[in-house]
Every structure is written in structure tokens, then in C-alpha cells.
Short mmCIF file of C-alpha atoms and ligand atoms in Angstrom, two decimals:
data_model
loop_
_atom_site.label_atom_id
_atom_site.label_comp_id
_atom_site.label_asym_id
_atom_site.label_seq_id
_atom_site.Cartn_x
_atom_site.Cartn_y
_atom_site.Cartn_z
CA MET A 21 -20.41 4.73 30.57
CA SER A 22 -19.76 2.55 27.45
CA ASP A 23 -17.68 4.61 24.29
CA LYS A 24 -19.10 2.21 21.38
CA PRO A 25 -20.29 4.49 19.02
CA ALA A 26 -23.58 3.63 18.19
CA PHE A 27 -24.04 2.60 14.94
CA LYS A 28 -27.27 2.68 12.63
CA ASP A 29 -27.23 -0.11 10.48
CA ILE A 30 -24.73 -2.25 11.58
CA LYS A 31 -24.55 -4.33 15.45
CA HIS A 32 -21.42 -4.47 17.98
CA PRO A 33 -20.97 -8.21 17.92
CA ALA A 34 -21.99 -9.83 21.35
CA GLN A 35 -18.43 -11.01 21.95
CA GLY A 36 -15.07 -9.80 21.27
CA GLU A 37 -12.96 -6.32 21.92
CA ARG A 38 -10.95 -3.98 20.06
CA LEU A 39 -7.49 -3.11 19.52
CA VAL A 40 -5.94 -0.66 21.80
CA PHE A 41 -2.54 0.96 20.86
CA LYS A 42 0.57 2.00 21.98
CA GLY A 43 3.20 3.83 20.78
CA GLY A 44 1.54 3.55 17.32
CA ASN A 45 1.63 -0.62 17.59
CA PRO A 46 -1.25 -2.39 18.28
CA VAL A 47 -2.15 -4.31 21.36
CA THR A 48 -4.00 -7.11 20.33
CA PRO A 49 -6.45 -9.14 22.58
CA ASP A 50 -7.11 -12.76 22.11
CA HIS A 51 -10.71 -12.57 20.41
CA PRO A 52 -10.18 -9.11 18.45
CA ILE A 53 -13.41 -7.64 16.15
CA ILE A 54 -12.40 -6.74 12.82
CA PRO A 55 -14.26 -5.00 10.52
CA VAL A 56 -14.84 -6.61 7.01
CA ILE A 57 -15.75 -5.07 3.38
CA GLU A 58 -16.26 -7.54 1.32
CA GLY A 59 -15.61 -5.17 -2.06
CA ASP A 60 -17.31 -4.66 -5.26
CA GLY A 61 -17.34 -7.38 -8.62
CA THR A 62 -14.53 -9.95 -7.74
CA GLY A 63 -14.35 -9.09 -4.01
CA ARG A 64 -17.42 -11.78 -3.02
CA ASP A 65 -15.85 -14.63 -4.55
CA ILE A 66 -12.17 -13.64 -2.63
CA TRP A 67 -13.46 -12.88 0.78
CA LYS A 68 -15.40 -16.12 1.11
CA ALA A 69 -12.45 -17.71 0.20
CA SER A 70 -10.12 -16.08 1.96
CA ARG A 71 -12.20 -15.80 5.41
CA ARG A 72 -11.65 -19.33 5.35
CA VAL A 73 -8.24 -19.73 4.74
CA PHE A 74 -7.49 -16.79 7.69
CA ASP A 75 -9.78 -19.09 10.16
CA ALA A 76 -8.71 -22.36 9.47
CA ALA A 77 -4.77 -20.86 9.87
CA ILE A 78 -6.14 -19.61 13.25
CA ASP A 79 -7.35 -22.49 14.20
CA LYS A 80 -3.93 -24.17 13.60
CA ALA A 81 -2.20 -21.83 15.11
CA TYR A 82 -3.47 -21.21 18.06
CA LYS A 83 -6.18 -24.23 18.93
CA GLY A 84 -8.92 -21.66 20.08
CA LYS A 85 -7.11 -19.91 22.21
CA ARG A 86 -7.57 -16.53 19.43
CA LYS A 87 -9.94 -16.12 17.31
CA ILE A 88 -11.15 -13.57 14.79
CA GLU A 89 -14.70 -11.92 14.97
CA TRP A 90 -15.10 -10.82 11.49
CA LEU A 91 -17.56 -7.70 11.54
CA GLU A 92 -19.16 -7.02 8.28
CA VAL A 93 -19.51 -3.67 7.29
CA PHE A 94 -20.49 -1.64 3.93
CA ALA A 95 -18.77 0.08 1.25
CA GLY A 96 -19.53 1.11 -2.76
CA GLU A 97 -21.97 -0.73 -4.27
CA LYS A 98 -23.43 -2.78 -1.79
CA ALA A 99 -23.55 -0.31 0.55
CA PHE A 100 -25.73 2.10 -2.18
CA LYS A 101 -27.64 -0.82 -2.44
CA THR A 102 -28.41 -1.44 0.63
CA PHE A 103 -28.31 1.98 2.47
CA ASN A 104 -28.52 4.50 -0.77
CA ASN A 105 -24.99 5.47 0.94
CA TRP A 106 -21.59 4.49 -0.33
CA LEU A 107 -19.73 5.15 2.75
CA PRO A 108 -21.66 4.82 5.29
CA ASP A 109 -20.50 6.70 8.72
CA ASP A 110 -21.34 3.76 10.30
CA THR A 111 -18.04 1.49 8.52
CA VAL A 112 -15.57 5.02 8.76
CA ASP A 113 -16.84 4.54 12.68
CA ALA A 114 -16.41 0.93 13.20
CA ILE A 115 -13.10 0.75 11.82
CA ARG A 116 -11.97 3.78 13.24
CA TYR A 117 -13.48 2.42 16.93
CA TYR A 118 -11.96 -1.88 17.05
CA GLY A 119 -8.60 0.38 14.51
CA ALA A 120 -8.14 -2.11 12.02
CA GLY A 121 -9.97 -3.22 8.59
CA LEU A 122 -10.13 -5.92 6.29
CA LYS A 123 -11.06 -5.29 2.33
CA GLY A 124 -11.61 -5.87 -0.62
CA PRO A 125 -11.63 -3.32 -3.55
CA LEU A 126 -14.21 -1.34 -4.34
CA THR A 127 -15.52 0.54 -7.94
CA THR A 128 -14.12 4.11 -8.92
CA PRO A 129 -15.63 5.10 -11.72
CA VAL A 130 -13.12 6.77 -14.55
CA GLY A 131 -14.15 10.66 -15.57
CA GLY A 132 -17.22 11.94 -13.95
CA GLY A 133 -19.49 9.85 -10.82
CA ILE A 134 -18.59 9.31 -7.34
CA ARG A 135 -15.25 9.91 -5.93
CA SER A 136 -12.66 7.14 -4.91
CA ILE A 137 -13.80 5.48 -1.89
CA ASN A 138 -10.47 3.99 -1.06
CA VAL A 139 -8.83 7.18 -1.70
CA ALA A 140 -11.80 8.87 1.14
CA LEU A 141 -11.08 5.80 3.60
CA ARG A 142 -7.24 6.31 3.85
CA GLN A 143 -7.78 10.10 4.03
CA THR A 144 -10.75 10.05 6.79
CA LEU A 145 -8.74 7.49 8.68
CA ASP A 146 -5.53 9.88 8.16
CA LEU A 147 -3.77 5.86 7.01
CA TYR A 148 -1.02 7.79 5.91
CA ALA A 149 1.34 4.53 4.42
CA CYS A 150 -0.01 2.54 2.10
CA VAL A 151 2.63 -0.35 2.61
CA ARG A 152 3.47 -2.95 -0.21
CA PRO A 153 5.75 -5.53 -0.55
CA VAL A 154 6.83 -6.81 -3.29
CA LYS A 155 8.18 -10.20 -3.51
CA PHE A 156 8.97 -13.22 -5.63
CA TYR A 157 7.46 -16.79 -4.68
CA PRO A 158 8.99 -20.10 -6.50
CA ASN A 159 6.84 -20.77 -9.93
CA ALA A 160 4.64 -17.76 -10.12
CA PRO A 161 4.57 -16.93 -13.43
CA SER A 162 7.14 -13.99 -14.47
CA PRO A 163 8.08 -12.46 -17.75
CA VAL A 164 11.50 -11.31 -16.04
CA LYS A 165 14.13 -13.67 -16.39
CA GLU A 166 15.48 -13.48 -12.48
CA PRO A 167 12.27 -12.62 -10.61
CA TRP A 168 14.08 -13.91 -6.85
CA LYS A 169 15.74 -10.60 -7.49
CA THR A 170 12.31 -8.72 -6.60
CA ASP A 171 12.02 -8.35 -3.01
CA PHE A 172 11.74 -5.15 -1.35
CA CYS A 173 8.33 -3.24 0.11
CA ILE A 174 7.02 -0.04 -1.19
CA TYR A 175 6.15 2.91 1.22
CA ARG A 176 3.57 5.17 -0.80
CA GLU A 177 2.30 8.35 0.80
CA ASN A 178 -1.74 7.83 1.03
CA THR A 179 -3.33 11.19 1.83
CA GLU A 180 -1.95 14.14 -0.43
CA ASP A 181 -1.16 14.77 -3.94
CA VAL A 182 -3.26 14.59 -6.77
CA TYR A 183 -5.24 12.40 -5.19
CA ALA A 184 -6.11 15.08 -3.05
CA GLY A 185 -9.61 15.10 -4.56
CA ILE A 186 -8.95 18.75 -4.78
CA GLU A 187 -9.93 19.55 -8.57
CA TRP A 188 -12.47 21.77 -10.96
CA LYS A 189 -13.82 20.29 -14.20
CA SER A 190 -12.72 22.36 -17.22
CA GLY A 191 -15.35 25.65 -18.33
CA THR A 192 -16.87 25.89 -14.87
CA PRO A 193 -16.77 28.68 -12.51
CA GLU A 194 -14.68 27.71 -10.15
CA ALA A 195 -11.70 26.40 -12.35
CA ASP A 196 -12.40 29.93 -14.50
CA LYS A 197 -12.02 31.62 -11.53
CA LEU A 198 -8.93 29.61 -10.12
CA ILE A 199 -6.96 30.14 -13.84
CA ARG A 200 -7.82 33.59 -13.46
CA PHE A 201 -6.39 33.74 -10.03
CA ILE A 202 -3.11 32.35 -11.27
CA ASN A 203 -2.84 33.91 -14.27
CA GLU A 204 -3.73 37.57 -13.13
CA GLU A 205 -2.97 37.38 -9.59
CA MET A 206 -0.12 34.60 -9.22
CA CYS A 207 1.63 35.07 -12.47
CA ALA A 208 1.71 37.72 -13.75
CA LYS A 209 2.71 39.57 -11.00
CA ASP A 210 5.93 37.30 -9.71
CA PRO A 211 9.21 38.06 -12.54
CA SER A 212 10.42 34.40 -12.75
CA MET A 213 6.51 33.01 -13.75
CA LYS A 214 5.90 35.95 -15.44
CA ASN A 215 5.54 33.84 -18.94
CA LYS A 216 3.95 31.55 -17.69
CA ARG A 217 0.00 31.26 -18.65
CA ILE A 218 -2.95 28.43 -17.33
CA ARG A 219 -4.62 28.26 -20.92
CA GLU A 220 -8.18 29.00 -20.91
CA GLY A 221 -10.92 25.91 -19.84
CA SER A 222 -8.49 23.54 -18.39
CA GLY A 223 -9.51 21.49 -15.96
CA ILE A 224 -7.64 21.93 -12.47
CA GLY A 225 -6.09 19.54 -10.36
CA ILE A 226 -3.66 20.48 -7.10
CA LYS A 227 -0.93 18.24 -6.25
CA PRO A 228 -0.70 19.44 -2.08
CA SER A 229 2.32 18.17 -0.83
CA SER A 230 3.32 18.43 3.21
CA LYS A 231 6.93 18.10 5.28
CA HIS A 232 4.21 16.93 8.34
CA CYS A 233 3.50 13.90 5.92
CA ALA A 234 6.72 13.28 4.23
CA GLN A 235 8.24 13.14 7.83
CA ARG A 236 6.09 10.42 8.82
CA LEU A 237 5.90 8.36 5.93
CA MET A 238 10.03 8.23 6.01
CA ARG A 239 9.95 7.76 9.44
CA ARG A 240 7.99 4.69 9.59
CA ALA A 241 9.77 2.67 6.23
CA ILE A 242 13.43 3.59 8.42
CA GLN A 243 11.70 1.91 11.11
CA TYR A 244 10.71 -0.92 9.19
CA ALA A 245 14.30 -1.11 7.37
CA ILE A 246 15.65 -0.93 10.48
CA ASP A 247 13.31 -3.60 12.35
CA ASN A 248 13.83 -5.59 8.82
CA ASN A 249 17.90 -5.05 8.45
CA LYS A 250 17.55 -3.74 4.60
CA PRO A 251 20.10 -2.12 3.55
CA SER A 252 19.01 0.92 2.12
CA VAL A 253 15.72 3.36 2.05
CA THR A 254 15.37 5.02 -1.82
CA ILE A 255 13.11 7.77 -2.27
CA VAL A 256 11.20 8.15 -5.55
CA HIS A 257 10.40 11.61 -6.58
CA LYS A 258 9.77 13.60 -10.03
CA GLY A 259 11.72 16.43 -8.16
CA ASN A 260 13.87 17.47 -10.97
CA ILE A 261 9.88 19.32 -12.94
CA MET A 262 7.91 19.03 -9.43
CA LYS A 263 10.37 20.93 -7.52
CA PHE A 264 8.06 22.29 -4.89
CA THR A 265 6.28 19.47 -4.25
CA GLU A 266 7.86 15.96 -5.14
CA GLY A 267 11.36 18.07 -4.67
CA ALA A 268 10.17 18.72 -0.94
CA PHE A 269 9.72 15.68 -0.57
CA ARG A 270 12.91 14.24 -1.60
CA GLU A 271 14.39 16.96 0.86
CA TRP A 272 12.14 16.37 3.62
CA CYS A 273 12.40 12.69 3.73
CA TYR A 274 16.89 13.34 3.93
CA GLU A 275 15.92 15.92 6.61
CA THR A 276 13.78 13.01 8.84
CA ALA A 277 16.74 10.38 7.97
CA LEU A 278 19.79 12.56 8.90
CA THR A 279 18.10 14.27 11.69
CA GLU A 280 16.07 11.54 13.33
CA PHE A 281 18.16 8.44 12.25
CA ARG A 282 21.65 10.24 12.11
CA ASP A 283 23.37 7.60 14.07
CA ARG A 284 21.50 4.72 11.61
CA VAL A 285 22.71 6.38 7.87
CA VAL A 286 24.49 7.08 6.04
CA THR A 287 23.87 9.04 2.28
CA GLU A 288 24.86 7.85 -0.91
CA GLU A 289 26.70 11.19 -1.72
CA GLU A 290 28.41 10.92 1.54
CA LEU A 291 29.60 7.34 0.84
CA THR A 292 30.76 9.19 -2.72
CA LYS A 293 32.30 11.28 -1.24
CA GLN A 294 34.33 9.02 0.63
CA GLU A 295 35.28 7.07 -2.00
CA ASP A 296 36.26 10.12 -3.56
CA GLU A 297 38.76 11.14 -0.86
CA HIS A 298 39.59 7.86 -1.17
CA ALA A 299 40.99 8.00 -4.34
CA LYS A 300 42.65 11.89 -4.08
CA LYS A 301 44.99 10.33 -1.41
CA GLY A 302 45.59 6.34 -2.97
CA GLY A 303 45.10 7.41 -6.23
CA VAL A 304 42.74 4.22 -7.18
CA LYS A 305 38.76 4.61 -7.32
CA VAL A 306 37.50 2.13 -4.38
CA THR A 307 34.26 1.52 -3.11
CA ILE A 308 33.39 1.90 0.25
CA SER A 309 30.68 -0.21 1.19
CA GLN A 310 28.72 0.69 4.01
CA GLU A 311 29.35 0.93 7.53
CA LYS A 312 28.48 -2.34 9.23
CA GLY A 313 24.03 -1.81 10.02
CA LYS A 314 23.61 1.63 8.59
CA ILE A 315 21.10 2.18 6.20
CA ILE A 316 21.67 3.67 2.61
CA ILE A 317 19.72 6.84 1.90
CA ARG A 318 19.95 7.82 -1.55
CA ASP A 319 16.92 9.18 -4.13
CA ARG A 320 15.66 8.59 -7.26
CA ILE A 321 14.18 10.11 -10.14
CA ALA A 322 10.68 8.25 -10.91
CA ASP A 323 10.91 7.48 -14.57
CA ALA A 324 14.63 6.04 -14.18
CA MET A 325 13.33 4.24 -11.16
CA LEU A 326 10.99 2.30 -13.35
CA GLN A 327 13.94 0.75 -15.29
CA GLN A 328 15.93 0.05 -12.11
CA ILE A 329 13.24 -2.13 -10.91
CA LEU A 330 13.18 -4.13 -14.24
CA LEU A 331 17.29 -4.09 -14.71
CA ARG A 332 18.84 -4.20 -11.27
CA PRO A 333 15.65 -5.33 -8.84
CA ASP A 334 17.82 -6.40 -6.29
CA SER A 335 19.50 -2.95 -5.71
CA TYR A 336 16.20 -1.90 -3.55
CA SER A 337 14.95 -3.00 -0.32
CA VAL A 338 12.88 0.07 0.92
CA ILE A 339 11.08 2.45 -1.27
CA VAL A 340 9.56 5.54 -0.60
CA THR A 341 7.56 7.57 -2.51
CA MET A 342 4.68 10.22 -3.33
CA ASN A 343 0.75 8.88 -3.86
CA LEU A 344 0.79 8.42 -7.84
CA ASN A 345 4.16 7.27 -8.59
CA GLY A 346 4.26 4.71 -5.81
CA ASP A 347 0.43 3.48 -7.74
CA TYR A 348 2.53 3.07 -10.84
CA ILE A 349 5.42 1.26 -9.09
CA SER A 350 3.38 -1.08 -7.27
CA ASP A 351 1.39 -2.27 -10.19
CA ALA A 352 5.02 -2.29 -12.43
CA ALA A 353 6.87 -4.40 -9.59
CA ALA A 354 3.65 -6.72 -8.81
CA ALA A 355 3.78 -8.11 -12.37
CA GLN A 356 7.36 -8.81 -12.61
CA VAL A 357 6.55 -11.14 -9.28
CA GLY A 358 2.92 -12.75 -10.99
CA GLY A 359 0.64 -9.90 -11.12
CA LEU A 360 -1.63 -8.23 -9.32
CA GLY A 361 -3.12 -11.32 -8.25
CA ILE A 362 -0.30 -11.61 -5.61
CA ALA A 363 0.09 -7.98 -4.56
CA PRO A 364 -0.96 -7.47 -1.05
CA GLY A 365 -1.00 -4.00 0.65
CA GLY A 366 -1.65 -2.42 4.06
CA ASN A 367 -2.81 1.21 5.33
CA VAL A 368 -1.46 1.81 8.03
CA GLY A 369 -1.51 4.68 10.43
CA ASP A 370 -1.12 5.76 14.22
CA ILE A 371 -3.80 4.32 15.64
CA GLY A 372 -5.35 1.64 13.37
CA ALA A 373 -5.04 0.17 9.38
CA VAL A 374 -7.18 -1.05 6.47
CA PHE A 375 -5.40 -4.20 4.85
CA GLU A 376 -6.74 -4.80 1.05
CA ALA A 377 -4.92 -6.29 -2.29
CA THR A 378 -3.47 -3.80 -4.65
CA HIS A 379 -5.68 -4.78 -7.45
CA GLY A 380 -9.54 -3.67 -8.34
CA THR A 381 -12.28 -4.98 -8.78
CA ALA A 382 -11.27 -7.23 -12.05
CA PRO A 383 -15.38 -7.08 -12.75
CA LYS A 384 -15.14 -9.55 -15.83
CA TYR A 385 -14.07 -12.40 -13.45
CA ALA A 386 -16.56 -11.43 -10.73
CA ASP A 387 -19.17 -14.02 -9.33
CA GLN A 388 -17.25 -16.69 -11.23
CA ASP A 389 -15.33 -18.04 -8.61
CA VAL A 390 -12.12 -17.90 -10.81
CA ILE A 391 -10.09 -14.76 -9.01
CA ASN A 392 -6.81 -15.16 -7.11
CA PRO A 393 -7.83 -14.44 -3.57
CA THR A 394 -3.78 -14.62 -2.63
CA ALA A 395 -3.56 -11.37 -2.87
CA VAL A 396 -6.19 -10.79 -0.41
CA ILE A 397 -4.94 -13.63 1.83
CA LEU A 398 -1.15 -12.08 1.80
CA SER A 399 -2.93 -9.05 2.64
CA GLY A 400 -4.08 -10.76 5.92
CA VAL A 401 -0.69 -12.13 6.37
CA MET A 402 -0.14 -8.40 6.49
CA MET A 403 -2.58 -7.61 9.17
CA PHE A 404 -1.67 -11.10 11.36
CA GLU A 405 2.25 -9.62 11.68
CA TRP A 406 0.94 -6.11 12.88
CA LEU A 407 -1.39 -7.62 14.70
CA GLY A 408 1.46 -9.66 15.87
CA TRP A 409 0.12 -13.01 15.37
CA LYS A 410 3.32 -14.08 13.28
CA GLU A 411 2.42 -17.69 13.94
CA ALA A 412 -0.52 -17.90 11.99
CA GLY A 413 0.83 -15.70 8.99
CA LYS A 414 3.53 -18.22 8.67
CA ILE A 415 1.35 -21.01 8.32
CA ILE A 416 -0.88 -19.09 5.49
CA GLU A 417 2.80 -17.90 3.92
CA ALA A 418 4.31 -21.68 3.76
CA SER A 419 0.80 -23.16 2.34
CA ILE A 420 1.28 -20.82 -0.41
CA VAL A 421 4.68 -21.99 -0.97
CA LYS A 422 3.42 -25.50 -0.93
CA THR A 423 0.81 -25.17 -2.78
CA LEU A 424 2.18 -23.29 -5.85
CA GLU A 425 5.40 -26.46 -5.43
CA GLN A 426 2.44 -28.35 -6.46
CA LYS A 427 1.64 -26.00 -9.35
CA ARG A 428 -2.12 -26.14 -7.98
CA CYS A 429 -3.33 -22.31 -8.70
CA THR A 430 -5.80 -19.80 -10.13
CA PHE A 431 -6.50 -19.40 -13.95
CA ASP A 432 -3.99 -16.04 -14.10
CA PHE A 433 -1.26 -18.08 -13.01
CA SER A 434 -1.76 -21.64 -14.89
CA ARG A 435 -1.54 -20.05 -18.62
CA GLN A 436 0.99 -18.81 -17.81
CA LEU A 437 2.43 -22.04 -16.21
CA LYS A 438 3.08 -25.51 -17.80
CA GLY A 439 1.74 -28.06 -16.07
CA ALA A 440 -0.65 -26.20 -13.54
CA THR A 441 -3.96 -27.40 -12.45
CA GLU A 442 -6.12 -24.70 -12.75
CA LEU A 443 -8.18 -24.43 -9.34
CA LYS A 444 -11.25 -22.16 -8.80
CA THR A 445 -11.13 -19.63 -6.41
CA SER A 446 -12.71 -22.10 -3.41
CA GLU A 447 -11.35 -24.77 -4.26
CA TYR A 448 -7.63 -22.79 -4.60
CA ALA A 449 -9.06 -22.37 -0.54
CA SER A 450 -9.76 -25.91 0.37
CA ALA A 451 -5.83 -26.14 -1.01
CA LEU A 452 -4.20 -23.85 0.89
CA ILE A 453 -6.10 -24.73 4.05
CA GLU A 454 -5.06 -28.98 3.10
CA ASN A 455 -1.47 -27.88 2.91
CA MET A 456 -0.98 -26.17 6.62
P1 LIG B 521 -8.10 -4.56 -11.96
O1 LIG B 521 -9.68 -4.11 -11.28
O2 LIG B 521 -6.91 -4.53 -11.25
O3 LIG B 521 -7.95 -5.77 -12.55
C1 LIG B 521 -7.02 -5.14 -14.25
C2 LIG B 521 -7.04 -6.69 -14.74
O4 LIG B 521 -5.36 -7.18 -13.52
C3 LIG B 521 -7.49 -7.67 -14.65
O5 LIG B 521 -8.64 -8.24 -15.29
C4 LIG B 521 -6.49 -9.18 -14.14
O6 LIG B 521 -6.65 -8.96 -15.76
C5 LIG B 521 -5.83 -8.80 -13.36
N1 LIG B 521 -6.43 -9.10 -12.24
C6 LIG B 521 -6.64 -8.23 -10.76
N2 LIG B 521 -7.07 -8.93 -10.18
C7 LIG B 521 -6.78 -9.50 -10.20
C8 LIG B 521 -6.74 -11.06 -9.23
N3 LIG B 521 -6.88 -11.23 -7.56
N4 LIG B 521 -6.67 -12.45 -10.06
C9 LIG B 521 -6.28 -12.93 -11.24
N5 LIG B 521 -5.68 -11.00 -12.29
C10 LIG B 521 -6.73 -9.71 -11.64
O7 LIG B 521 -8.00 -2.83 -12.36
P2 LIG B 521 -9.09 -2.09 -13.30
O8 LIG B 521 -9.48 -2.85 -14.03
O9 LIG B 521 -8.26 -0.99 -13.51
O10 LIG B 521 -10.18 -1.40 -12.07
C11 LIG B 521 -10.94 -1.91 -11.87
C12 LIG B 521 -11.73 -1.13 -11.13
O11 LIG B 521 -11.45 -1.53 -9.77
C13 LIG B 521 -12.14 -0.12 -11.00
O12 LIG B 521 -13.46 0.86 -10.84
C14 LIG B 521 -10.95 0.71 -9.98
O13 LIG B 521 -11.37 1.73 -10.23
C15 LIG B 521 -11.19 -0.11 -9.13
N6 LIG B 521 -9.89 -0.03 -8.31
C16 LIG B 521 -10.37 -0.69 -6.78
C17 LIG B 521 -9.07 -0.15 -6.26
C18 LIG B 521 -9.14 -0.33 -5.02
O14 LIG B 521 -10.08 -1.17 -4.58
N7 LIG B 521 -8.11 -0.54 -3.55
C19 LIG B 521 -7.02 -0.80 -6.57
C20 LIG B 521 -7.31 -0.17 -8.03
C21 LIG B 521 -8.47 -0.61 -8.90
P3 LIG B 521 -6.45 -9.95 -17.31
O15 LIG B 521 -7.49 -9.39 -17.81
O16 LIG B 521 -5.64 -10.12 -17.84
O17 LIG B 521 -6.90 -11.11 -16.27
#
């Protein structure tokens, strides 16, 4: 009997296979089926261009031996128009069954309306690590003087924090009930809180932070640092203010590093202590360099970190942080290396991943064939690496470098780059293919 889920509105492709997982990593067949959500707004133009680039690179790398069977699945406006459902079960079931997905941006209204489909997908499929590399490619326009110094990877917690979606609107019976409970049962009866009160009529949002989620994220980030010879992992938090959520996140990350990776890591505090001891003995203050092969684990407060990534980006190589901090830091860091048009990402779990750019739907550019598809194309490169198809990823990355060297780019780059040739989205994809 087949274990394939029975879909309502989509069909399993006749050709191709699903991924299987061993120890949290995919085992990729030569002909995998990858579900794709095209996305709203500019997602349509971007997917058309990206698919051509992906197929050309796979063809170039594997000469027909390997191929991806793209399976369109639906979410967002296209799903709502076609099936009257923003996120059909078929879509979630297909990504879960086939083990991976590629996703364009989806609209989320501000204030009321539907909740984020992006967040729902990450939570439902438990894709707990949002991985966002930030790296400079020569000729990408940048507002900073030395953009090449920015080269780090952000590990953003993807399932908790204020993104949990547990909130109640101001003035509703639920919000009022919770406010009464917190004021009368929790604050009034706790001596350390007795002067605290939530103002009547407030809206309420909940910020959960668990040891389980901090640990699994930190484990993945340290493993990435080990596999890629990175010198440090920096925990970014706002634990000075939010002690039991952000502060606890910091503690749990340190605990993971020191219990699970003790022989591979040294904390910044341990290094400082060694320096102080050395100074006491010899009377001279010296900098003790980290032991060969050991990764420095340290932490920074989130607001200070936004300054650090601008002033001393080369001090950072892996950043681990909760959901909201990660969202802010990744957009700010993206600006330093060329903007959202070139900022890729992946949402990774233990038995699946969905790759998507950092940017949103950029609706004012929808269907004009002008948007920069590089962020989604680089998200595809991340997917190829994750699949173990490094050769295809390398071909694409090299063609991006070459095309930028030729100063052939979309409007977001050409408007800041002297002597550039402005290309449409589709023309830029053709230039990438030509340069492979
Ligand atoms: P956005 O869509 O990321 O666009 C903001 C601005 O960034 C654009 O106006 C454009 O700047 C620039 N930009 C973004 N992507 C670009 C690209 N590929 N090429 C060139 N420039 C690009 O952010 P938003 O306007 O705040 O959000 C729009 C919608 O997207 C909202 O509904 C939001 O909720 C949703 N969203 C979805 C995701 C997701 O699906 N994962 C992520 C973020 C936001 P200029 O105007 O300066 O040219």
C-alpha cells in the first residue's frame, strides 16, 4: 500500500521520488520532486526566471543524470482565488511528504485580516531554524565603505517569540479576562510584582521561549560553525530587559554549547579570565588567542548588535537569535551587502526544509518583469547545498559573480551602480544562464 497522502486538488507527479532523511540530513535521489509555492506579487516573475536558472544549472552540472521535478503547490492569493483557502492542506501535506519546498513571498496584511501564512508554514512543519547567510558579492551596491567585511550567517529561531501568534485584540472579552487574571491573580499576589499592572483595554501578545527550541537552534548553529570552520558563534538577545524569555534563551544556548560541544568551544568569558590571570602573573595585559579549532561562544545585546554589524561586521561569523531580533537583524544586514534583492534564506527542520528569500512581495513591482530574482536564486543555491547538489549551486553562484562583474543587473542595483546595464528580470535570468 502506498504511503502517499491523498491530495484533494493537486496530483503527485508521475515521475520522480521523495527525499528521505538520515540523522537530520536529506538523502537525495537523482530525480527528486520539489514542491514550489510561486508566491504573491513579484513572486510570479521571480519564479519564472529562477526556474530557468535552476534547470540550466542542473543540466550543466549533471548532464541529464539528475533533474528536479517541480510540483506547483498553492498558498496565498493564488490559493485563495482558486480554492477559497489561503493555505490548503494539500500544500502542507505535499511539502511534508516530499521533504522540501521552495517558496516565493506571500502577503500578510498589517493589523487585522489573515495571520501570516509564512509563519504558519514554518510552525506547522516545525522548520525551526531560519538560516540567512549575509555575504557581499563584488559590484553589489552598498551604503557601507567596506561591504566585503560582512560575511556571517544568521540562525533565527523560527517557531516561538511574539511570532507565536497568541494574541488578543484590545477590548475583547479574552483580552479583558487575561488582563484581570494577570493583574489580580499574578501581580497582586506576587510581592515582586505588586506594583505592576496592565492598563485596562490593552491588546495582549504572548512571547513564549522554550529550552527545547533554544537548544535545537544552537545545536544547529554550532554544527554549522564546526562544518564551515567559523571562529565564533554569537548569541544575540535582549535578556537585560526580558529576563525569562530572551535572558533564558541566552542561558540555554550557553548550556547547549558547554554540555554538548565542550571540547570544541571556549566562551569569551573563559578567554577573558585567562587574560586576566596572565596579566596578574606577568603584570602585562595580553590578548589570549583562542585555542586552535575552538569556537568562541559569546553573547551581545540586540540593540548593540545592530551597531556592531555596521561598525565591526568582520567580528561576527555565526549569529544565533530569537525570532523578532532575527527578523530585524537580517533585513539590516542585507542592506549592507546590496539589499533585499540579494538576501536568501532557508527554513530548516529535522525532516524537511523550505527555502525562501528574506524579502516580501514588493507589490508595486508585481508583473512588470523588473524585480531582482537573485535572493530566490541564492535560496535555491542553499537548497542545492542542503540536497548535496553542491556542483549546481556553485555554477549558479559563479554565474551571479560573473554577471555582476559585467555590471548587468536589475533596477535595484543599476540605480546605484555607475555604468551598469539595467536588465529585466527575465533578461537577467538569461544573462545568468549565458554566463554559466
Ligand atoms: P518587501 O516586499 O520586502 O519590499 C520592501 C522593499 O524592498 C521594496 O519596495 C523594494 O524597495 C525592496 N525589495 C524587496 N524585494 C526586492 C527584490 N527582490 N528586488 C529589488 N528590491 C526589492 O517588504 P514590504 O513591502 O514590507 O512587504 C510586502 C508584503 O510582503 C507584506 O504583505 C509582507 O507581510 C510580506 N512579506 C512576506 C515575506 C515572506 O513571504 N517571507 C517576508 C517579508 C514580507 P524599493 O521600494 O526601495 O525599490
